[in-house]
Amino acid sequence: MSFGGSVAQMIQSIRNNNALLQKKTAFTQLKKYEERKLNYKLEFVDKKVSPAELERIKKQIRAEFFLERKRNNIIIITVLVSVFLVLGWSVNYLFFTPTPKVVVIDVEVEKESSKQFYFYINDGYNRLKNNEFHNAIYQFELATKARPNDFKASLGLTLALIKKCAITKEDCDKANNQQTLLLTQFPEKQQEIENEIAVWGEQ
């Protein structure tokens, strides 16, 4: 190899090395990024807050604090009231509510009452046939007291008063009032009432 060729190769090698050094490597880019970030932080400007702005911020913080505390108090009071209501109802139900009494119907008493009622009805009609108006009216009145809403009892009393009025001319106003009451109390039986009055009026 000649001397001139070696020099040329050396110059070319130096150029190549310089070219490589001038290229941007990943490390160089990362280094520049970190430097820019550091410079950005150093450029922070300390902005001072005015006393009025500071007071406004304090008032806002206090208002939010009191509002939050008020909400919490409302929640606590609501829970406590609910608990006391439930406890009060439970105590009242368990200790102060009277035990419902079981009503026992005496079958024998009911039978006797029914027997007595039909005795008043039957005896009243028997006495009415014999024109014993006073006794007939008395028996039918007992029947209506025993069962105020019974049709047979009210009808018997009406017939006895009407027949007494027709024969003796007594208690006619009472008979008319009783007939009106009977028709008012049992309007669906109007035809039957009129038929009974006609039949008993002929006897």
Coordinates of N, CA and C in Angstrom, one line a residue:
M1 N 0.8 -1.2 0.0 CA 0.0 0.0 0.0 C 0.9 1.2 0.0
S2 N 0.5 2.3 -0.8 CA 1.3 3.5 -0.9 C 1.0 4.4 0.2
F3 N 1.8 5.4 0.5 CA 1.6 6.3 1.5 C 0.4 7.2 1.2
G4 N 0.2 7.6 0.0 CA -0.9 8.4 -0.4 C -2.2 7.7 -0.2
G5 N -2.3 6.4 -0.4 CA -3.6 5.7 -0.2 C -3.9 5.7 1.3
S6 N -3.0 5.5 2.2 CA -3.2 5.4 3.6 C -3.7 6.8 4.1
V7 N -3.2 7.8 3.6 CA -3.7 9.2 4.1 C -5.1 9.4 3.6
A8 N -5.4 9.0 2.4 CA -6.8 9.2 1.9 C -7.8 8.4 2.8
Q9 N -7.4 7.2 3.1 CA -8.3 6.4 4.0 C -8.5 7.0 5.4
M10 N -7.4 7.5 5.9 CA -7.5 8.1 7.2 C -8.4 9.3 7.2
I11 N -8.3 10.1 6.2 CA -9.2 11.3 6.0 C -10.7 10.9 5.9
Q12 N -10.9 9.9 5.1 CA -12.3 9.4 5.0 C -12.8 8.8 6.3
S13 N -12.0 8.2 7.1 CA -12.4 7.6 8.3 C -12.8 8.8 9.3
I14 N -12.0 9.8 9.3 CA -12.3 11.0 10.2 C -13.6 11.6 9.8
R15 N -13.9 11.8 8.5 CA -15.1 12.3 8.0 C -16.3 11.5 8.5
N16 N -16.2 10.2 8.3 CA -17.3 9.3 8.7 C -17.6 9.4 10.2
N17 N -16.5 9.5 11.0 CA -16.7 9.7 12.5 C -17.4 11.0 12.8
N18 N -17.0 12.1 12.1 CA -17.6 13.3 12.4 C -19.1 13.3 12.0
A19 N -19.4 12.6 10.9 CA -20.8 12.5 10.5 C -21.6 11.7 11.5
L20 N -21.0 10.7 12.1 CA -21.8 9.9 13.1 C -22.0 10.8 14.4
L21 N -21.0 11.5 14.8 CA -21.2 12.4 16.0 C -22.2 13.4 15.8
Q22 N -22.4 13.9 14.6 CA -23.4 14.9 14.3 C -24.9 14.4 14.3
K23 N -25.1 13.1 14.2 CA -26.4 12.5 14.1 C -27.0 12.5 15.5
K24 N -28.4 12.7 15.6 CA -29.1 12.8 16.9 C -29.4 11.3 17.3
T25 N -28.9 11.0 18.4 CA -29.2 9.7 19.0 C -30.4 9.7 19.9
A26 N -30.9 8.6 20.3 CA -32.0 8.5 21.3 C -31.7 9.1 22.6
F27 N -30.4 8.9 23.0 CA -29.9 9.4 24.3 C -29.9 10.9 24.3
T28 N -29.5 11.5 23.1 CA -29.4 12.9 23.0 C -30.8 13.5 23.1
Q29 N -31.8 12.9 22.4 CA -33.1 13.4 22.4 C -33.7 13.4 23.8
L30 N -33.5 12.3 24.6 CA -34.0 12.1 25.9 C -33.4 13.2 26.8
K31 N -32.1 13.5 26.6 CA -31.4 14.4 27.5 C -32.0 15.8 27.2
K32 N -32.3 16.2 26.0 CA -32.8 17.5 25.7 C -34.3 17.6 26.2
Y33 N -35.0 16.5 26.2 CA -36.4 16.5 26.7 C -36.4 16.8 28.2
E34 N -35.5 16.1 29.0 CA -35.4 16.4 30.4 C -34.9 17.8 30.7
E35 N -34.0 18.3 29.9 CA -33.6 19.7 30.1 C -34.7 20.7 29.9
R36 N -35.6 20.4 28.8 CA -36.7 21.3 28.6 C -37.7 21.2 29.7
K37 N -38.0 20.1 30.3 CA -38.9 19.9 31.4 C -38.4 20.6 32.6
L38 N -37.1 20.5 32.9 CA -36.5 21.2 34.0 C -36.6 22.7 33.9
N39 N -36.4 23.2 32.7 CA -36.5 24.6 32.5 C -37.9 25.1 32.6
Y40 N -38.9 24.2 32.2 CA -40.3 24.6 32.4 C -40.7 24.8 33.8
K41 N -40.2 23.9 34.7 CA -40.5 23.9 36.1 C -39.8 25.2 36.7
L42 N -38.7 25.5 36.2 CA -38.0 26.6 36.8 C -38.6 27.9 36.4
E43 N -39.4 27.9 35.3 CA -40.1 29.1 34.9 C -41.4 29.4 35.6
F44 N -41.8 28.6 36.7 CA -43.0 28.8 37.4 C -43.0 30.2 38.1
V45 N -44.1 30.9 38.0 CA -44.2 32.2 38.5 C -45.0 32.1 39.8
D46 N -44.6 32.6 40.9 CA -45.3 32.6 42.1 C -46.3 33.7 42.1
K47 N -47.6 33.4 41.9 CA -48.7 34.4 41.8 C -49.3 34.6 43.2
K48 N -49.2 35.7 43.8 CA -49.7 36.0 45.1 C -51.2 36.3 45.0
V49 N -52.0 35.8 46.1 CA -53.4 35.9 46.1 C -53.7 37.1 47.0
S50 N -54.7 37.9 46.5 CA -55.0 39.2 47.3 C -55.8 38.8 48.5
P51 N -55.8 39.6 49.5 CA -56.5 39.4 50.8 C -58.0 39.2 50.5
A52 N -58.6 39.9 49.6 CA -60.0 39.8 49.4 C -60.4 38.4 48.8
E53 N -59.5 38.0 47.8 CA -59.7 36.7 47.2 C -59.5 35.6 48.2
L54 N -58.5 35.8 49.1 CA -58.3 34.8 50.1 C -59.5 34.7 51.1
E55 N -60.1 35.8 51.4 CA -61.2 35.8 52.3 C -62.4 35.1 51.6
R56 N -62.6 35.4 50.3 CA -63.7 34.7 49.6 C -63.5 33.2 49.6
I57 N -62.3 32.8 49.4 CA -62.0 31.3 49.4 C -62.3 30.7 50.8
K58 N -61.9 31.4 51.8 CA -62.2 30.9 53.2 C -63.7 30.8 53.4
K59 N -64.5 31.9 53.0 CA -65.9 31.8 53.2 C -66.5 30.7 52.5
Q60 N -66.1 30.4 51.3 CA -66.6 29.3 50.4 C -66.3 28.0 51.1
I61 N -65.1 27.8 51.7 CA -64.8 26.6 52.3 C -65.6 26.4 53.6
R62 N -65.8 27.5 54.4 CA -66.7 27.4 55.6 C -68.1 27.1 55.2
A63 N -68.6 27.7 54.1 CA -70.0 27.4 53.7 C -70.2 26.0 53.3
E64 N -69.3 25.4 52.6 CA -69.3 24.0 52.2 C -69.2 23.1 53.4
F65 N -68.4 23.5 54.3 CA -68.3 22.7 55.5 C -69.6 22.6 56.3
F66 N -70.2 23.8 56.6 CA -71.4 23.9 57.3 C -72.6 23.2 56.6
L67 N -72.6 23.3 55.3 CA -73.6 22.6 54.5 C -73.5 21.1 54.6
E68 N -72.3 20.6 54.6 CA -72.0 19.2 54.7 C -72.4 18.7 56.1
R69 N -72.1 19.5 57.1 CA -72.4 19.1 58.5 C -73.9 19.1 58.7
K70 N -74.6 20.1 58.1 CA -76.1 20.1 58.2 C -76.7 18.9 57.5
R71 N -76.2 18.5 56.4 CA -76.7 17.3 55.7 C -76.5 16.1 56.6
N72 N -75.4 16.0 57.2 CA -75.1 14.8 58.1 C -76.0 14.8 59.3
N73 N -76.3 16.0 59.8 CA -77.2 16.1 61.0 C -78.6 15.7 60.6
I74 N -79.0 16.1 59.5 CA -80.4 15.7 59.0 C -80.5 14.2 58.9
I75 N -79.5 13.6 58.3 CA -79.5 12.2 58.1 C -79.5 11.5 59.5
I76 N -78.7 11.9 60.4 CA -78.6 11.3 61.7 C -80.0 11.4 62.5
I77 N -80.6 12.6 62.4 CA -81.9 12.9 63.1 C -82.9 12.0 62.5
T78 N -82.9 11.9 61.1 CA -83.9 11.0 60.5 C -83.8 9.5 60.9
V79 N -82.6 9.1 61.0 CA -82.3 7.7 61.4 C -82.8 7.5 62.8
L80 N -82.4 8.4 63.7 CA -82.8 8.3 65.1 C -84.3 8.3 65.3
V81 N -85.0 9.2 64.6 CA -86.5 9.2 64.7 C -87.1 7.9 64.2
S82 N -86.6 7.4 63.1 CA -87.1 6.2 62.6 C -86.9 5.0 63.6
V83 N -85.7 5.0 64.2 CA -85.4 3.9 65.2 C -86.4 4.0 66.3
F84 N -86.6 5.3 66.9 CA -87.5 5.5 68.0 C -88.9 5.1 67.7
L85 N -89.4 5.4 66.5 CA -90.7 5.1 66.1 C -90.9 3.6 66.0
V86 N -90.0 2.9 65.4 CA -90.1 1.4 65.4 C -90.0 0.8 66.7
L87 N -89.1 1.3 67.6 CA -89.0 0.8 69.0 C -90.3 1.1 69.7
G88 N -90.9 2.3 69.6 CA -92.1 2.6 70.3 C -93.3 1.8 69.9
W89 N -93.4 1.6 68.5 CA -94.5 0.7 68.0 C -94.3 -0.7 68.5
S90 N -93.1 -1.2 68.5 CA -92.8 -2.6 69.0 C -93.2 -2.8 70.4
V91 N -92.8 -1.8 71.3 CA -93.1 -1.9 72.7 C -94.6 -1.8 72.9
N92 N -95.2 -0.9 72.2 CA -96.7 -0.8 72.4 C -97.4 -2.0 72.0
Y93 N -97.0 -2.6 70.8 CA -97.6 -3.8 70.3 C -97.4 -5.0 71.2
L94 N -96.2 -5.1 71.8 CA -95.8 -6.3 72.6 C -96.4 -6.2 74.0
F95 N -96.4 -5.0 74.6 CA -96.8 -4.9 76.0 C -98.1 -4.2 76.3
F96 N -98.6 -3.4 75.4 CA -99.8 -2.6 75.8 C -101.0 -2.9 74.9
T97 N -100.8 -3.6 73.8 CA -102.0 -3.9 73.0 C -102.8 -5.1 73.7
P98 N -104.0 -4.8 73.9 CA -104.8 -5.9 74.6 C -105.0 -7.1 73.7
T99 N -105.0 -8.2 74.3 CA -105.2 -9.5 73.5 C -106.7 -9.5 73.1
P100 N -106.9 -9.7 71.8 CA -108.3 -9.7 71.3 C -109.1 -10.9 72.0
K101 N -110.3 -10.5 72.5 CA -111.1 -11.5 73.2 C -111.9 -12.3 72.2
V102 N -111.9 -13.6 72.4 CA -112.6 -14.5 71.5 C -114.1 -14.5 72.0
V103 N -115.0 -14.1 71.1 CA -116.4 -14.1 71.4 C -117.0 -15.5 71.2
V104 N -117.4 -16.1 72.3 CA -118.0 -17.4 72.2 C -119.5 -17.3 72.2
I105 N -120.1 -17.8 71.2 CA -121.6 -17.7 71.1 C -122.2 -19.0 71.8
D106 N -123.0 -18.7 72.7 CA -123.6 -19.7 73.5 C -124.8 -20.2 72.6
V107 N -124.7 -21.4 72.1 CA -125.7 -22.0 71.2 C -127.0 -22.1 71.9
E108 N -127.0 -22.5 73.1 CA -128.2 -22.7 73.8 C -128.9 -21.4 74.1
V109 N -128.2 -20.4 74.4 CA -128.8 -19.1 74.6 C -129.4 -18.6 73.3
E110 N -128.7 -18.8 72.2 CA -129.3 -18.3 70.9 C -130.6 -19.1 70.5
K111 N -130.5 -20.4 70.8 CA -131.7 -21.2 70.5 C -132.9 -20.7 71.4
E112 N -132.6 -20.4 72.6 CA -133.7 -20.0 73.5 C -134.3 -18.6 73.1
S113 N -133.3 -17.7 72.6 CA -133.8 -16.4 72.2 C -134.7 -16.5 70.9
S114 N -134.3 -17.4 70.0 CA -135.0 -17.6 68.8 C -136.4 -18.2 69.1
K115 N -136.4 -19.2 70.1 CA -137.7 -19.8 70.5 C -138.6 -18.8 71.1
Q116 N -138.1 -17.9 71.9 CA -138.9 -16.9 72.5 C -139.4 -15.9 71.5
F117 N -138.6 -15.5 70.5 CA -139.0 -14.6 69.5 C -140.2 -15.2 68.7
Y118 N -140.2 -16.4 68.3 CA -141.2 -17.0 67.5 C -142.5 -17.3 68.4
F119 N -142.3 -17.4 69.7 CA -143.4 -17.5 70.5 C -144.2 -16.2 70.5
Y120 N -143.5 -15.0 70.6 CA -144.1 -13.7 70.5 C -144.9 -13.6 69.2
I121 N -144.3 -14.0 68.1 CA -145.0 -13.9 66.8 C -146.3 -14.8 66.8
N122 N -146.1 -16.0 67.1 CA -147.3 -17.0 67.0 C -148.4 -16.6 68.0
D123 N -148.0 -16.2 69.2 CA -149.0 -15.8 70.2 C -149.7 -14.5 69.8
G124 N -148.9 -13.6 69.2 CA -149.5 -12.4 68.7 C -150.6 -12.6 67.7
Y125 N -150.3 -13.5 66.7 CA -151.3 -13.8 65.6 C -152.5 -14.5 66.2
N126 N -152.3 -15.4 67.2 CA -153.4 -16.1 67.8 C -154.3 -15.2 68.5
R127 N -153.7 -14.2 69.2 CA -154.6 -13.2 70.0 C -155.2 -12.3 69.0
L128 N -154.6 -12.0 67.9 CA -155.2 -11.1 66.9 C -156.4 -11.7 66.3
K129 N -156.3 -13.1 66.0 CA -157.5 -13.8 65.5 C -158.7 -13.6 66.4
N130 N -158.4 -13.6 67.7 CA -159.5 -13.5 68.7 C -159.8 -12.1 69.0
N131 N -159.3 -11.2 68.3 CA -159.5 -9.7 68.5 C -159.1 -9.3 69.9
E132 N -158.0 -9.9 70.4 CA -157.4 -9.5 71.7 C -156.3 -8.5 71.3
F133 N -156.7 -7.3 70.9 CA -155.8 -6.3 70.3 C -154.7 -5.9 71.3
H134 N -155.1 -5.7 72.5 CA -154.1 -5.2 73.5 C -152.9 -6.3 73.7
N135 N -153.4 -7.5 73.9 CA -152.4 -8.6 74.1 C -151.6 -8.9 72.8
A136 N -152.2 -8.8 71.6 CA -151.5 -9.0 70.4 C -150.5 -7.9 70.1
I137 N -150.9 -6.7 70.4 CA -149.9 -5.6 70.2 C -148.8 -5.7 71.1
Y138 N -149.0 -6.1 72.4 CA -148.0 -6.3 73.4 C -147.0 -7.4 72.9
Q139 N -147.5 -8.5 72.4 CA -146.6 -9.6 71.9 C -145.7 -9.1 70.7
F140 N -146.4 -8.4 69.8 CA -145.6 -8.0 68.6 C -144.6 -6.9 69.0
E141 N -144.9 -6.1 70.0 CA -143.9 -5.1 70.4 C -142.7 -5.8 71.0
L142 N -142.9 -6.8 71.8 CA -141.8 -7.6 72.3 C -141.0 -8.2 71.2
A143 N -141.6 -8.7 70.2 CA -140.9 -9.3 69.0 C -140.1 -8.2 68.3
T144 N -140.6 -7.0 68.1 CA -139.9 -6.0 67.4 C -138.7 -5.5 68.3
K145 N -138.8 -5.5 69.6 CA -137.7 -5.1 70.4 C -136.6 -6.2 70.4
A146 N -137.0 -7.5 70.3 CA -136.0 -8.5 70.2 C -135.3 -8.5 68.8
R147 N -136.0 -8.2 67.8 CA -135.4 -8.2 66.4 C -136.1 -7.0 65.7
P148 N -135.4 -5.8 65.8 CA -136.0 -4.6 65.2 C -136.2 -4.6 63.7
N149 N -135.3 -5.3 63.1 CA -135.3 -5.4 61.6 C -136.0 -6.6 61.0
D150 N -136.8 -7.3 61.8 CA -137.5 -8.5 61.3 C -138.8 -8.1 60.7
F151 N -139.1 -8.6 59.5 CA -140.3 -8.2 58.8 C -141.5 -8.8 59.4
K152 N -141.5 -10.0 59.9 CA -142.7 -10.6 60.5 C -143.1 -9.9 61.7
A153 N -142.2 -9.5 62.5 CA -142.5 -8.8 63.8 C -143.2 -7.4 63.5
S154 N -142.6 -6.7 62.5 CA -143.1 -5.4 62.2 C -144.5 -5.5 61.5
L155 N -144.6 -6.5 60.6 CA -145.9 -6.7 60.0 C -147.0 -7.1 61.0
G156 N -146.7 -7.9 61.9 CA -147.7 -8.3 62.9 C -148.1 -7.1 63.7
L157 N -147.2 -6.3 64.1 CA -147.6 -5.1 64.9 C -148.4 -4.1 64.1
T158 N -148.1 -4.0 62.8 CA -148.9 -3.1 61.9 C -150.3 -3.7 61.8
L159 N -150.5 -5.0 61.5 CA -151.8 -5.6 61.4 C -152.6 -5.4 62.6
A160 N -152.0 -5.6 63.8 CA -152.7 -5.5 65.0 C -153.3 -4.1 65.3
L161 N -152.4 -3.1 65.0 CA -152.9 -1.7 65.2 C -153.9 -1.3 64.2
I162 N -153.8 -1.8 62.9 CA -154.8 -1.5 61.9 C -156.2 -2.1 62.2
K163 N -156.1 -3.3 62.7 CA -157.4 -4.0 63.0 C -158.1 -3.4 64.2
K164 N -157.2 -3.0 65.2 CA -157.8 -2.3 66.4 C -158.4 -1.0 66.0
C165 N -157.8 -0.3 65.0 CA -158.3 1.0 64.6 C -159.7 0.8 63.8
A166 N -159.7 -0.3 63.0 CA -160.9 -0.6 62.2 C -162.1 -0.9 63.1
I167 N -161.8 -1.7 64.2 CA -162.9 -2.1 65.0 C -163.3 -1.2 66.2
T168 N -162.3 -0.7 66.9 CA -162.5 0.1 68.0 C -162.4 1.6 67.8
K169 N -161.8 2.0 66.6 CA -161.5 3.4 66.2 C -160.5 4.0 67.2
E170 N -159.6 3.2 67.7 CA -158.6 3.6 68.6 C -157.2 3.5 68.0
D171 N -156.3 4.3 68.4 CA -154.9 4.3 67.9 C -154.8 4.3 66.4
C172 N -155.6 5.0 65.8 CA -155.6 5.0 64.3 C -154.3 5.8 63.8
D173 N -154.0 6.9 64.5 CA -152.7 7.6 64.1 C -151.5 6.7 64.2
K174 N -151.5 5.9 65.3 CA -150.4 5.0 65.6 C -150.3 3.9 64.5
A175 N -151.6 3.5 64.1 CA -151.6 2.5 63.0 C -151.1 3.0 61.7
N176 N -151.5 4.2 61.4 CA -151.0 4.8 60.1 C -149.5 5.0 60.1
N177 N -149.0 5.5 61.2 CA -147.5 5.7 61.4 C -146.8 4.4 61.3
Q178 N -147.3 3.3 61.9 CA -146.6 2.0 61.8 C -146.7 1.5 60.4
Q179 N -147.8 1.7 59.7 CA -147.9 1.2 58.3 C -146.9 2.0 57.4
T180 N -146.7 3.3 57.6 CA -145.8 4.1 56.8 C -144.3 3.6 57.1
L181 N -144.0 3.3 58.4 CA -142.7 2.9 58.8 C -142.4 1.5 58.2
L182 N -143.4 0.7 58.2 CA -143.2 -0.7 57.6 C -142.9 -0.6 56.1
L183 N -143.6 0.2 55.4 CA -143.4 0.4 53.9 C -142.1 1.0 53.6
T184 N -141.6 2.0 54.5 CA -140.3 2.6 54.4 C -139.2 1.6 54.6
Q185 N -139.4 0.8 55.6 CA -138.4 -0.2 56.0 C -138.3 -1.3 55.1
F186 N -139.4 -1.7 54.5 CA -139.4 -2.9 53.5 C -140.1 -2.5 52.2
P187 N -139.6 -1.6 51.4 CA -140.3 -1.2 50.2 C -140.5 -2.3 49.2
E188 N -139.5 -3.2 49.2 CA -139.6 -4.3 48.2 C -140.8 -5.3 48.5
K189 N -141.4 -5.2 49.8 CA -142.5 -6.1 50.2 C -143.8 -5.3 50.2
Q190 N -143.9 -4.3 49.4 CA -145.2 -3.5 49.5 C -146.4 -4.3 49.1
Q191 N -146.3 -5.1 48.0 CA -147.4 -5.9 47.6 C -147.9 -6.9 48.6
E192 N -146.9 -7.5 49.2 CA -147.2 -8.5 50.3 C -147.9 -7.8 51.5
I193 N -147.4 -6.6 51.8 CA -148.0 -5.9 53.0 C -149.4 -5.6 52.7
E194 N -149.7 -5.1 51.5 CA -151.1 -4.7 51.1 C -152.0 -5.9 51.1
N195 N -151.5 -7.1 50.6 CA -152.3 -8.3 50.6 C -152.6 -8.7 52.1
E196 N -151.6 -8.7 53.0 CA -151.9 -9.1 54.3 C -152.9 -8.2 55.0
I197 N -152.8 -6.9 54.8 CA -153.7 -5.9 55.4 C -155.1 -6.2 54.9
A198 N -155.3 -6.5 53.6 CA -156.6 -6.9 53.0 C -157.1 -8.1 53.6
V199 N -156.3 -9.1 53.8 CA -156.8 -10.4 54.4 C -157.2 -10.3 55.8
W200 N -156.4 -9.6 56.6 CA -156.7 -9.5 58.0 C -157.9 -8.5 58.2
G201 N -158.1 -7.6 57.3 CA -159.2 -6.6 57.4 C -160.5 -7.3 57.2
E202 N -160.5 -8.4 56.5 CA -161.8 -9.2 56.2 C -162.1 -10.1 57.4
Q203 N -161.2 -10.4 58.2 CA -161.5 -11.3 59.3 C -162.2 -10.7 60.5

